[in-house]
């Protein structure tokens, strides 16, 4: 077919579908809503304070200046890559025993990994051991990342010696040395040395690695802010501010921004909000490029942001842990589609136990599948031009910039940290997230919603695992950030029940179902889901004809809690009898919220009802207290 004929047919096709204006769409939506509030029904209000519309059109992109740029062009919103979207697959290894660490590194390099992260103990590693660690590893063909708190300069010197000894071409070496005194101070509450000494170390790292163009020697740990409960815009703003602190401090010490900026690696977390995370990385590159350009670099290429991404720990769970695989997969997709430079996928069990060869293999293969089967490494910035993603990118950039400016008004990252400003804004967001989880406005699958009620980990869980991490030093000079997981409160709730059950008996919640079939089934399922979050034994029933037979069945089952499940109309008839006959023997709970009956039922002795607006966490804690599970 002649291409001109194809174009002609396309034009004829679209002529059958005349354009429809936004006003016409809105009018149709208002008709379908039948008077319901548009904003409440269809507009999503995000944690960051943004409003997300139910649909977007080309007019929503008007005024966005970067729409006509190509990938690898300033301001790099579309990424640093030009012709493909490949990224490094990274796996970290704790260096306890040199021979074992080397063996593991060689094994995983044969299984698809092309980026190694060596995590060193605080004790300085010797030159001989460092050589043995890198034995048979072809460092020019992979990315090499060295993480060793307090010995970054030492590690760089060891690496330089190895490269010289093996006659490697310095320009071909890629990787990082994880020096991040600002990140360490954020979670410890104190700088690990004087400001002058720390920034002088940063300066030395840059100068000594000047021949290693692909080696980044400074890190900005956005993951710390994310895992402390920050929202996307706060994570981005705090990270940018930390990056600016490095630029400013080192520039004062006589180092050009042209030399500083390419040496910074931003480590970001990938959360579970799929499209928002894609937009976050695009917005991050956009803002950083403009920040660096303001310092007058030698070229626009210097303005590129190098991003390493790893899964957020904040939304990972102890219970139903295989769901973590789903979380990490969709998060990895967000990172890949957004064009990150390297990525670590956390093994599904990493938040509660030592990872296994199985969990590590699954984590590696998740990235390999995204490349080899989904081909996400082939197309640069596939989200470009999407009205939704482009609009999110712009909104996130605008919100993050507002927070960034607020931090800068406090004197920059370090001053804002010492004042407690950064900690305060993150803490406020974390409290909101905690409330959303407690009320199930935000769902953590398998933990605060749809729990696997037959699951038990099968071993004692330490308090350290179930409690938020605290890295605060004894002589802290300011408040520290506290990384934690959103699921911890519900996990502790369930573990308290498990420990009680091991020594006593597992509390039983009996579904007393009567009356209207549809309502009793719906409310029974809601209640099973509700009490399952606390690890109670759940006894469902198909329905009872009268109260006496229901109470006889509950007595036979040795129930602790009676959860009455029926319709509001049926409650008016059956609840007075149930309260009269059973209130001395059971903790009675009504499923639902019969507003017109509630005061009357309370006068007759009803103390508890559960419904969709209940604070599930606090309500279940109250039940645990009444059953003497907790004090």
Coordinates of C-alpha atoms in Angstrom, one line a residue, residues 127 130-131 134 137-142 144 146 155-175 177 208-209 211-215:
X127 CA 45.3 -4.4 50.9
X130 CA 41.0 -6.3 49.2
X131 CA 43.0 -7.9 46.4
X134 CA 38.4 -8.7 43.8
X137 CA 36.5 -10.1 39.0
X138 CA 36.8 -8.1 35.7
X139 CA 36.1 -4.7 37.2
X140 CA 36.0 -2.9 33.8
X141 CA 33.0 -4.8 32.7
X142 CA 30.8 -4.3 35.7
X144 CA 31.7 -1.7 41.5
X146 CA 32.1 0.1 47.9
X155 CA 38.8 2.0 50.1
X156 CA 39.5 4.5 47.2
X157 CA 43.3 4.2 47.8
X158 CA 43.0 0.4 47.8
X159 CA 41.0 0.5 44.6
X160 CA 43.5 2.7 42.9
X161 CA 46.3 0.4 43.8
X162 CA 44.4 -2.6 42.5
X163 CA 43.7 -0.9 39.2
X164 CA 47.3 0.2 38.8
X165 CA 48.6 -3.2 39.7
X166 CA 46.3 -4.9 37.1
X167 CA 47.0 -2.2 34.5
X168 CA 43.3 -1.3 34.1
X169 CA 42.2 1.7 32.1
X170 CA 41.0 4.2 34.7
X171 CA 38.4 5.8 32.4
X172 CA 36.5 2.5 32.0
X173 CA 35.9 1.9 35.7
X174 CA 32.3 2.5 36.8
X175 CA 30.7 2.5 40.3
X177 CA 32.1 4.9 47.0
X208 CA 42.0 11.5 44.2
X209 CA 39.4 10.0 41.9
X211 CA 41.1 10.0 36.7
X212 CA 38.1 7.8 37.4
X213 CA 35.4 9.6 35.5
X214 CA 32.9 6.8 36.0
X215 CA 33.4 6.5 39.8

